CSV table of C-alpha atoms in Angstrom, one decimal:
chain,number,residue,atom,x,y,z
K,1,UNK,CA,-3.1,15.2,26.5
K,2,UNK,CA,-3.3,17.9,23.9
K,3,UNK,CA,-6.5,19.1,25.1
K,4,UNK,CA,-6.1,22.0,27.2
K,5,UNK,CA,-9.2,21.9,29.2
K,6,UNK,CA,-8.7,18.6,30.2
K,7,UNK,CA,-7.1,18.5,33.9
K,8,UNK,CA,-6.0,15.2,35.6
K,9,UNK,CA,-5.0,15.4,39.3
K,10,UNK,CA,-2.3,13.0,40.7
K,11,UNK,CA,-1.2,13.3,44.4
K,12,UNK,CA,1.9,12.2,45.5
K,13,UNK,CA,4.3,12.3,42.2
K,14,UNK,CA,7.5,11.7,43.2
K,15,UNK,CA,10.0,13.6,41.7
K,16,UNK,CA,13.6,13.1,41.5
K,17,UNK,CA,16.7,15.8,40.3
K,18,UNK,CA,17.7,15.1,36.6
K,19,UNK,CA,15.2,11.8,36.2
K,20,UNK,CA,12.4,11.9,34.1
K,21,UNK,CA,8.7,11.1,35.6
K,22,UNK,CA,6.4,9.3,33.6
K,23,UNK,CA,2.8,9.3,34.2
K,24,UNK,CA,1.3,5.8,32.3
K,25,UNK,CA,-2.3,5.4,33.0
K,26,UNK,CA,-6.4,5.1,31.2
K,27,UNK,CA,-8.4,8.1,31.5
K,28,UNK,CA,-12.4,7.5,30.2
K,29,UNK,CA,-14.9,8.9,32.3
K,30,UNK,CA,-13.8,6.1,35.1
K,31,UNK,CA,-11.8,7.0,38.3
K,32,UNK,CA,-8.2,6.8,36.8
K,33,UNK,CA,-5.4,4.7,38.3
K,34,UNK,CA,-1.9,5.2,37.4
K,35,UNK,CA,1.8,3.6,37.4
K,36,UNK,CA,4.3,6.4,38.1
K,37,UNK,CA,7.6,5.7,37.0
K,38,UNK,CA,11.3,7.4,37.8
K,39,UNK,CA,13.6,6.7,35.1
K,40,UNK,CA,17.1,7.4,35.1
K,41,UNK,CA,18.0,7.2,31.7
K,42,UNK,CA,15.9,9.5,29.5
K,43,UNK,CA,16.1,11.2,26.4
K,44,UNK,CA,14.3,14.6,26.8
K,45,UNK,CA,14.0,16.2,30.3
K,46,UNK,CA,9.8,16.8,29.9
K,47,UNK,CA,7.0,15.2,32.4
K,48,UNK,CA,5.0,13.0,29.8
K,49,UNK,CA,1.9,11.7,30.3
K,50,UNK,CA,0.2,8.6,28.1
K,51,UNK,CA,-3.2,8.3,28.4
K,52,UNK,CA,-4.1,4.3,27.0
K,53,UNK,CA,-6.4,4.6,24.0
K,54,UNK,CA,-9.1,2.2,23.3
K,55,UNK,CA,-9.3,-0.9,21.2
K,56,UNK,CA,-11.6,-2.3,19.1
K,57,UNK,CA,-11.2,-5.8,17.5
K,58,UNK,CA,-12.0,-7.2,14.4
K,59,UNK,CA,-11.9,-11.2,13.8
K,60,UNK,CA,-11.8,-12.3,10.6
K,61,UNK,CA,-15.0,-14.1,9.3
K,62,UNK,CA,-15.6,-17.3,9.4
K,63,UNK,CA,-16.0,-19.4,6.0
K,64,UNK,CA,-18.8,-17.5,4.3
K,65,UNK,CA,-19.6,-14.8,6.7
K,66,UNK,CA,-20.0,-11.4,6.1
K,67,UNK,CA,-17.4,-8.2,6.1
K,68,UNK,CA,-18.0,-6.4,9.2
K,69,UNK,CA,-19.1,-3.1,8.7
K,70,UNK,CA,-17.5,-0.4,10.0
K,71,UNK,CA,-20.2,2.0,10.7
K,72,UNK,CA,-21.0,-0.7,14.2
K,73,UNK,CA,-17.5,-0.1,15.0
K,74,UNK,CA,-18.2,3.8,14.6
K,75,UNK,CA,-21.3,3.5,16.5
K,76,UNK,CA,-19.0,2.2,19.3
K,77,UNK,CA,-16.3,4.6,18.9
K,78,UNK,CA,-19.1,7.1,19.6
K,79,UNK,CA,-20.9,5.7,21.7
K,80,UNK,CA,-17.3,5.1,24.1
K,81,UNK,CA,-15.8,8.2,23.0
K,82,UNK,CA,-12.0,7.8,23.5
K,83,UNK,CA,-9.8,10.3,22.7
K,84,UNK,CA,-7.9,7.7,20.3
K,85,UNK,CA,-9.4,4.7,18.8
K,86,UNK,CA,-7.6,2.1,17.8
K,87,UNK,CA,-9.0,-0.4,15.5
K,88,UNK,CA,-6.9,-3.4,15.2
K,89,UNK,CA,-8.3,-5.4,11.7
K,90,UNK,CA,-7.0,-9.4,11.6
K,91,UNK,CA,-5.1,-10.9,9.4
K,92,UNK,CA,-7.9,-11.6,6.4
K,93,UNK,CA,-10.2,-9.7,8.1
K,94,UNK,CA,-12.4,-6.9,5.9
K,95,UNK,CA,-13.6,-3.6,6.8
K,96,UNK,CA,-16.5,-2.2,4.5
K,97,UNK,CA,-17.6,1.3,4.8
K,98,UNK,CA,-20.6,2.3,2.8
K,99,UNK,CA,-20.2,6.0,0.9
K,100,UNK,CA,-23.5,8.0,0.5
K,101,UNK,CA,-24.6,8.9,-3.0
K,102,UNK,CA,-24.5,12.8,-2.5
K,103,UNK,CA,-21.4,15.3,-1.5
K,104,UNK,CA,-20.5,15.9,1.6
K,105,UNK,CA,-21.8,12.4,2.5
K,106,UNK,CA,-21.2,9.7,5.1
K,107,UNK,CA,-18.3,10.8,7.0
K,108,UNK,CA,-16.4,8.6,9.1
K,109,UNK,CA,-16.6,10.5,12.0
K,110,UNK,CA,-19.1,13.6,12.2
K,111,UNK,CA,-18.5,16.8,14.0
K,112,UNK,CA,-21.0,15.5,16.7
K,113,UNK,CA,-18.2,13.6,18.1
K,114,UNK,CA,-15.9,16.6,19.9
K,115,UNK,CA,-13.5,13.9,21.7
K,116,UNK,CA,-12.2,11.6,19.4
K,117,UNK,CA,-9.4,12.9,17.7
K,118,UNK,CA,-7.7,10.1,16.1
K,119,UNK,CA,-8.6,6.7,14.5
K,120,UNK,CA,-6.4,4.1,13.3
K,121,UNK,CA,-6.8,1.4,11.2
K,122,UNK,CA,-4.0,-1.4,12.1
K,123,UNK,CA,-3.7,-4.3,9.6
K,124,UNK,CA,-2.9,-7.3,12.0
K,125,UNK,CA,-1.5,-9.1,8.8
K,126,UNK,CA,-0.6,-9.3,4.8
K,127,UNK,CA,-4.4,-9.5,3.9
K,128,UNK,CA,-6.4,-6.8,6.7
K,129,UNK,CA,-8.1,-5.2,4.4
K,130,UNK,CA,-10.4,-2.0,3.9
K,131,UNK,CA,-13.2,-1.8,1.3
K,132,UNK,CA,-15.5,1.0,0.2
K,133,UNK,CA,-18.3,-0.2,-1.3
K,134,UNK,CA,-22.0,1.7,-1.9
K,135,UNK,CA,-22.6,5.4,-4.1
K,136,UNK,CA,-18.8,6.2,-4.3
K,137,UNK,CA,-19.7,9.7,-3.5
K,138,UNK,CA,-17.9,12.0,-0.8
K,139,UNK,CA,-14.4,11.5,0.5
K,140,UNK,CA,-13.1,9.5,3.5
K,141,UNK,CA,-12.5,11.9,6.6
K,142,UNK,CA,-13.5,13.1,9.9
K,143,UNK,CA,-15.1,16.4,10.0
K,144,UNK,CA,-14.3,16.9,13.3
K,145,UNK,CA,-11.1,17.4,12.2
K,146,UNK,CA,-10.0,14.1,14.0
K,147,UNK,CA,-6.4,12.6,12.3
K,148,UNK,CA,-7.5,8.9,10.4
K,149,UNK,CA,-4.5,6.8,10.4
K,150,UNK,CA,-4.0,3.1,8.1
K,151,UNK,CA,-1.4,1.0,9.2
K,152,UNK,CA,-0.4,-2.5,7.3
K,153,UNK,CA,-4.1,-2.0,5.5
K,154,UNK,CA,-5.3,-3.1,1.5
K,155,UNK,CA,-7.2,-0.6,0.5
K,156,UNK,CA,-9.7,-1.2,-2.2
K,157,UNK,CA,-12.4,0.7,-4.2
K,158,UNK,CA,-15.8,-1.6,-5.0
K,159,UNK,CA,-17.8,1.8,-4.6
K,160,UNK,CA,-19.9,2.4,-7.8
K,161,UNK,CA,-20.9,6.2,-8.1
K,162,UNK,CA,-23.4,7.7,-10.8
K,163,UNK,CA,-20.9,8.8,-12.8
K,164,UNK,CA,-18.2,6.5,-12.6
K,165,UNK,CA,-16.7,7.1,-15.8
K,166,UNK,CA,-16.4,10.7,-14.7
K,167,UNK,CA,-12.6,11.3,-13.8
K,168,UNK,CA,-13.4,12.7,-10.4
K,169,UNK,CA,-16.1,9.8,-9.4
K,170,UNK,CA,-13.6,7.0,-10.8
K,171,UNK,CA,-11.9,7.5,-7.6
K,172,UNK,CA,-12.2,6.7,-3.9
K,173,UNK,CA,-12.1,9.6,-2.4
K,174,UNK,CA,-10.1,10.6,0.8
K,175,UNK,CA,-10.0,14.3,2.9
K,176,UNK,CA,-9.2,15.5,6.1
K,177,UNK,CA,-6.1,15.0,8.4
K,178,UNK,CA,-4.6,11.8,7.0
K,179,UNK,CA,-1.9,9.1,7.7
K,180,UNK,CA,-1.0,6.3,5.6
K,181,UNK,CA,1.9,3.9,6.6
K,182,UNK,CA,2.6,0.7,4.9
K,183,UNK,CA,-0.7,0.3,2.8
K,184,UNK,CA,-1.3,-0.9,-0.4
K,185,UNK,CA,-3.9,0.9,-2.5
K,186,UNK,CA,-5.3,-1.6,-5.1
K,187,UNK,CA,-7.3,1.3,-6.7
K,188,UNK,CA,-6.9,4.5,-7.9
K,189,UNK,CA,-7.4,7.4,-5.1
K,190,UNK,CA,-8.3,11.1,-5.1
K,191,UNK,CA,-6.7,13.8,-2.2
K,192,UNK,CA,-9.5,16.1,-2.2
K,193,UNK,CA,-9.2,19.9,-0.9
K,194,UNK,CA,-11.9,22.0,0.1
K,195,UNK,CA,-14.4,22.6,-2.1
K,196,UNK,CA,-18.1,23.9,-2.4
K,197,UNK,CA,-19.3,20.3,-2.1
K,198,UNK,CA,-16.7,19.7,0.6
K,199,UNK,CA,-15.8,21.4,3.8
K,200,UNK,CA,-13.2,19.7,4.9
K,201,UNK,CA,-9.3,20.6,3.9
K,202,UNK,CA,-6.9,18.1,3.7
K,203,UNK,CA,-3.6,17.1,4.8
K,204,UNK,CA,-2.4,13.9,3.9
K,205,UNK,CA,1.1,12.0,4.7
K,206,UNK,CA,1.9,8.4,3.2
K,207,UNK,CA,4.8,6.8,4.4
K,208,UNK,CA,5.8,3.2,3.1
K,209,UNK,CA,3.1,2.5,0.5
K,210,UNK,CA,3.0,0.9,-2.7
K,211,UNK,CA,0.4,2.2,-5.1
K,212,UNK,CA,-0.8,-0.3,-8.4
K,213,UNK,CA,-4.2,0.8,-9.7
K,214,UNK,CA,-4.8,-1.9,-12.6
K,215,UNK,CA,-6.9,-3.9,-14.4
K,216,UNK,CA,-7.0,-7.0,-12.5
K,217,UNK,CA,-8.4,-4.8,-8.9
K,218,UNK,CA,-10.0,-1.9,-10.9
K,219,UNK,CA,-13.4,-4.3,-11.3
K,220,UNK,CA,-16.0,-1.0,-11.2
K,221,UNK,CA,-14.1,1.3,-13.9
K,222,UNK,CA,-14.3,0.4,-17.4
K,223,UNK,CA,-11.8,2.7,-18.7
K,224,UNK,CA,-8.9,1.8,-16.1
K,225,UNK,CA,-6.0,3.0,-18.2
K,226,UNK,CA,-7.7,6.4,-18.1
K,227,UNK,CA,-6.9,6.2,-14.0
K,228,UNK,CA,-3.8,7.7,-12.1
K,229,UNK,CA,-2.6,5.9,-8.9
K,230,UNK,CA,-3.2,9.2,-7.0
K,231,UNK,CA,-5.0,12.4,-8.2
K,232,UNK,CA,-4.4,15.3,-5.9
K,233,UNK,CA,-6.7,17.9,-6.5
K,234,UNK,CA,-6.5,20.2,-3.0
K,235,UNK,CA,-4.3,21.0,0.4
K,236,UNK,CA,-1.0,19.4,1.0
K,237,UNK,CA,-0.1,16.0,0.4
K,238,UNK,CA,3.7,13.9,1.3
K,239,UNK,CA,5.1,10.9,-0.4
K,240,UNK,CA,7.9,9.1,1.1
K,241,UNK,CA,9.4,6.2,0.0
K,242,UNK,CA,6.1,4.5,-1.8
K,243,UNK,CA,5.7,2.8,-5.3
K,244,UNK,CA,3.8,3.2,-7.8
K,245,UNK,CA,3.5,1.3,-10.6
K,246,UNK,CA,0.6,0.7,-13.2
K,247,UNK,CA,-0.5,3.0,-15.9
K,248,UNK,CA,-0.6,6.4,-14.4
K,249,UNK,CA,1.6,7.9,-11.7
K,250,UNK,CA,0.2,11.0,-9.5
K,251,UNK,CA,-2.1,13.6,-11.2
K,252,UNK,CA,-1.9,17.4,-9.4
K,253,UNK,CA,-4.6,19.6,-10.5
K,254,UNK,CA,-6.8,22.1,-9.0
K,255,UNK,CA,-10.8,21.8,-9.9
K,256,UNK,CA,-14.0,22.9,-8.8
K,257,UNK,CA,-12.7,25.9,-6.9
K,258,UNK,CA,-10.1,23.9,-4.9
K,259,UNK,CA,-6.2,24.9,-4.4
K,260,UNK,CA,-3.2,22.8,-4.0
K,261,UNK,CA,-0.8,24.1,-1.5
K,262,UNK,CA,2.5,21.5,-1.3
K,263,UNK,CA,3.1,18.2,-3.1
K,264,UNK,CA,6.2,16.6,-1.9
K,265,UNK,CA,7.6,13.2,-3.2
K,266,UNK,CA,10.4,12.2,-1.9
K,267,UNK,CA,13.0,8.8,-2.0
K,268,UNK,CA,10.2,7.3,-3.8
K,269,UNK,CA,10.1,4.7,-6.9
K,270,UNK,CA,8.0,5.0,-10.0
K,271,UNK,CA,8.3,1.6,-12.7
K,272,UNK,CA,6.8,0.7,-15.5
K,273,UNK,CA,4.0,3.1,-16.2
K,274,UNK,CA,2.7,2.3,-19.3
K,275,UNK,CA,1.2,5.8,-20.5
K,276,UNK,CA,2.6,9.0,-18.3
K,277,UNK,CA,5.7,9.8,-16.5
K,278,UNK,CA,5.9,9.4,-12.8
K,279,UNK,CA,3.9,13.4,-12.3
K,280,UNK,CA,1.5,14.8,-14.1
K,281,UNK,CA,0.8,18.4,-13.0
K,282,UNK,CA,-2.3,19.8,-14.3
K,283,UNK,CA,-3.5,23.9,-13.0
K,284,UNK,CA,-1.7,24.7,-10.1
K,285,UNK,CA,-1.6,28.9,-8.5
K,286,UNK,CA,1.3,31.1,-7.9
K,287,UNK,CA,2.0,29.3,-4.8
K,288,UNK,CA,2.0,25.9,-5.1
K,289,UNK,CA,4.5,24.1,-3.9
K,290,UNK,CA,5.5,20.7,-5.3
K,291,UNK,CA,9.2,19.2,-4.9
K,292,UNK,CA,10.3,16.0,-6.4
K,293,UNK,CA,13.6,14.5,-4.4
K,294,UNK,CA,15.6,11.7,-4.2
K,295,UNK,CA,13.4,9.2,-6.8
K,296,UNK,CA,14.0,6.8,-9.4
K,297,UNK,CA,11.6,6.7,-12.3
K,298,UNK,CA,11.9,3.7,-14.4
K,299,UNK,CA,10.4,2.7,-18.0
K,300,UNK,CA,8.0,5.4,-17.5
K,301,UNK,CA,6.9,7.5,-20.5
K,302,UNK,CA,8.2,10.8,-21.5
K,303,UNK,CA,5.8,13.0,-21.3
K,304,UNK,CA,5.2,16.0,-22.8
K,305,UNK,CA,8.4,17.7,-21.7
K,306,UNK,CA,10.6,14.4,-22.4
K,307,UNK,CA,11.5,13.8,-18.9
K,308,UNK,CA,10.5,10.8,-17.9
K,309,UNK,CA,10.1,12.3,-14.2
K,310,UNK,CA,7.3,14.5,-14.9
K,311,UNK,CA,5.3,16.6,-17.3
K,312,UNK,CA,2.8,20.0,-16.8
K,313,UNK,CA,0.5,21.4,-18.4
K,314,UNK,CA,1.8,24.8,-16.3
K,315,UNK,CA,5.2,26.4,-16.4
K,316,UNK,CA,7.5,25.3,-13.5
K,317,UNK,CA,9.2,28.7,-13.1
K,318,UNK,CA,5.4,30.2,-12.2
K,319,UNK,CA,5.3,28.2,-9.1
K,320,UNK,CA,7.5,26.8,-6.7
K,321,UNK,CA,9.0,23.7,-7.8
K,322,UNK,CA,11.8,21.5,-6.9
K,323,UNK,CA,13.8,18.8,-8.9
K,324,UNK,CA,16.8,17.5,-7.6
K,325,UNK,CA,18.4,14.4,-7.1
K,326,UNK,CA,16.1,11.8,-9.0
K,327,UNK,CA,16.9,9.2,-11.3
K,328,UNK,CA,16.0,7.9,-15.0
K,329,UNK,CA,16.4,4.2,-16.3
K,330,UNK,CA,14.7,3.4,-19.2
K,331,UNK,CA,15.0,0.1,-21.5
C-alpha cells in the first residue's frame, strides 16, 4: 500500500534466500486472509504486497432502458470505500455523469472521501461508453486528489452549458490526476489547470487514443469547426501514440490566471485536419515546456509559420521547446 499509516500484520511469512515473497490478499475493513507465495524466478528482489481492489459492474441496458448513472456507482464507491475502484462498463453499456451548472461543480469524487485513491473506468468492449450530459460546467476530477483512469472507453460530450458557444464552455472539461488508455474521444476536450474557479491542478497522461471531434458527434456545438480535439489550458499533459484527426489538432494556451507547465507529444499521428496544423500554441510563460517527437502530420494546414507541424502565437526560443524527429506528408 502506498499509504504509510496503513499497517497489516501477517504471522508466519516464510521467507526463503534469493526468492521473492509475495503477499496477495483483500484488505477492507474485514479480517484479511492471505495466499503467500515463494517464487523462484523473480524479476526485482522487493517484498510486494497487492491488496485486491473492488469491482463494480455495469450491464448494459436492456432494449429501451435507461443509462446508468454514475453518481449510484459513486454513492457506492463511497459508501465501500476501497482504496481502488474498479469500474468495469459492458460492452454497449453507458455511463452518464451529470456536470453542475456553476465552477467548481460536481466532482467525481469529493475530498470527503480520504481513501479512495483511484478509479478506473474499464470499457468491457468496442461500444462502453461514457457520457456527460447536464450544465457542462466544471471539469471531470477527484478533489481528493485520487488518480481517474479510462480504459477501452468512448467518451462523449451531450453536456449543454450556458454559454456553449463560448470557447472554454464548448468543451468537456477534465482536471486532476488523469489516465487515458485506449479511448476514443468523440468530442472536443479541455485539460484545465488551476484556476480561481478551480482548485484542482492537473496532470494528465493519454496513451493509445484516437481523438475526432466532428460534425457528425459534435450534436450540442453549433460552430464545430471552431473546436480543437484537445485544448490545454493548465499543468502538464502527455500524448503518446494517439490520433487526431478532424478540424483542429491540440490548442495550448494559458487563460484565466492558469499556467501550462509541460506538453509532450510524442510517436503520435495527426491527418487530415482541415483548418490548423497538428499544434496550435497560444500564451505560454518562460517556462513552459512543450516537445513534439517522433510524429507524422499529414494534409494538415500550414499555419502561420508554414510548418504543417505547428504554429504559435509566442516565440519558441522564449520557452522551452522541442522539435525533432517528426514527419510531413502533404497531397
Amino acid at each position: 500500500t502506498n499509504k504509510a499509516d496503513v499497517v497489516v500484520p501477517v504471522a508466519n511469512v516464510p521467507v526463503q534466500k534469493n526468492h521473492r515473497t509475495n503477499i496477495v490478499g483483500s484488505l477492507f475493513t474485514q479480517d484479511a486472509n492471505f495466499n503467500i507465495i515463494i517464487d523462484q524466478n523473480f524479476d526485482q528482489p522487493d517484498n510486494v504486497i497487492e491488496l485486491q481492489a473492488a469491482y463494480y459492474d455495469v450491464v448494459a441496458p436492456a432494449t429501451g432502458d435507461e443509462p446508468t448513472p454514475l453518481e449510484d456507482v459513486v454513492a457506492q464507491i463511497n459508501n465501500d470505500l476501497p482504496e481502488k475502484a474498479i469500474i468495469k462498463v459492458a460492452d454497449g453499456a453507458t455511463l452518464t455523469w451529470t456536470t453542475g451548472s456553476g465552477h467548481g461543480t460536481t466532482p467525481l469524487l469529493d475530498a470527503t472521501n480520504t481513501v479512495t485513491q483511484e478509479i478506473v473506468f474499464e470499457g468491457q468492449g468496442d461500444d462502453a461508453t461514457f457520457e456527460a450530459v447536464g450544465a457542462g460546467v466544471g471539469p471531470i476530477r477527484a478533489t481528493n486528489g485520487a488518480t481517474i483512469v479510462f480504459k477501452n472507453m468512448t467518451i462523449i460530450d451531450r453536456s449543454v452549458s450556458y454559454t456553449e458557444t463560448n470557447w472554454e464552455f464548448a468543451y468537456l472539461e477534465f482536471s486532476g490526476n488523469l489516465r487515458f488508455e485506449n479511448c476514443r474521444f468523440k468530442d472536443g476536450i479541455s485539460i484545465e489547470g488551476t484556476t480561481a474557479n478551480n482548485s484542482t491542478d492537473v496532470n494528465a497522461v493519454f496513451v493509445d487514443c484516437t481523438f475526432e471531434a466532428n460534425t457528425e458527434t459534435m450534436s450540442s456545438n453549433p460552430n464545430p469547426a471552431n473546436m480543437y480535439d484537445v485544448w490545454i489550458s493548465g499543468g502538464t499533459s502527455s500524448f503518446t501514440n494517439c490520433t487526431f484527426t478532424g478540424y483542429r489538432g491540440i490548442k495550448i494556451h494559458e487563460a484565466y490566471g492558469s499556467d501550462v507547465d509541460a506538453v509532450t507529444v510524442d510517436g503520435c499521428t495527426f491527418f487530415d485536419l482541415v483548418k490548423k496544423p497538428g499544434l496550435a500554441i497560444g500564451t505560454v510563460n518562460a517556462t513552459t515546456t512543450i516537445s513534439i517527437t517522433n510524429s507524422t502530420f499529414r494534409n494538415c494546414q500550414a499555419g502561420d509559420q508554414g510548418l504543417y507541424k505547428y504554429e504559435t502565437d509566442t516565440d519558441v526560443t522564449t520557452f522551452n521547446f522541442t522539435d525533432e524527429n517528426n514527419t510531413v506528408e502533404n497531397d
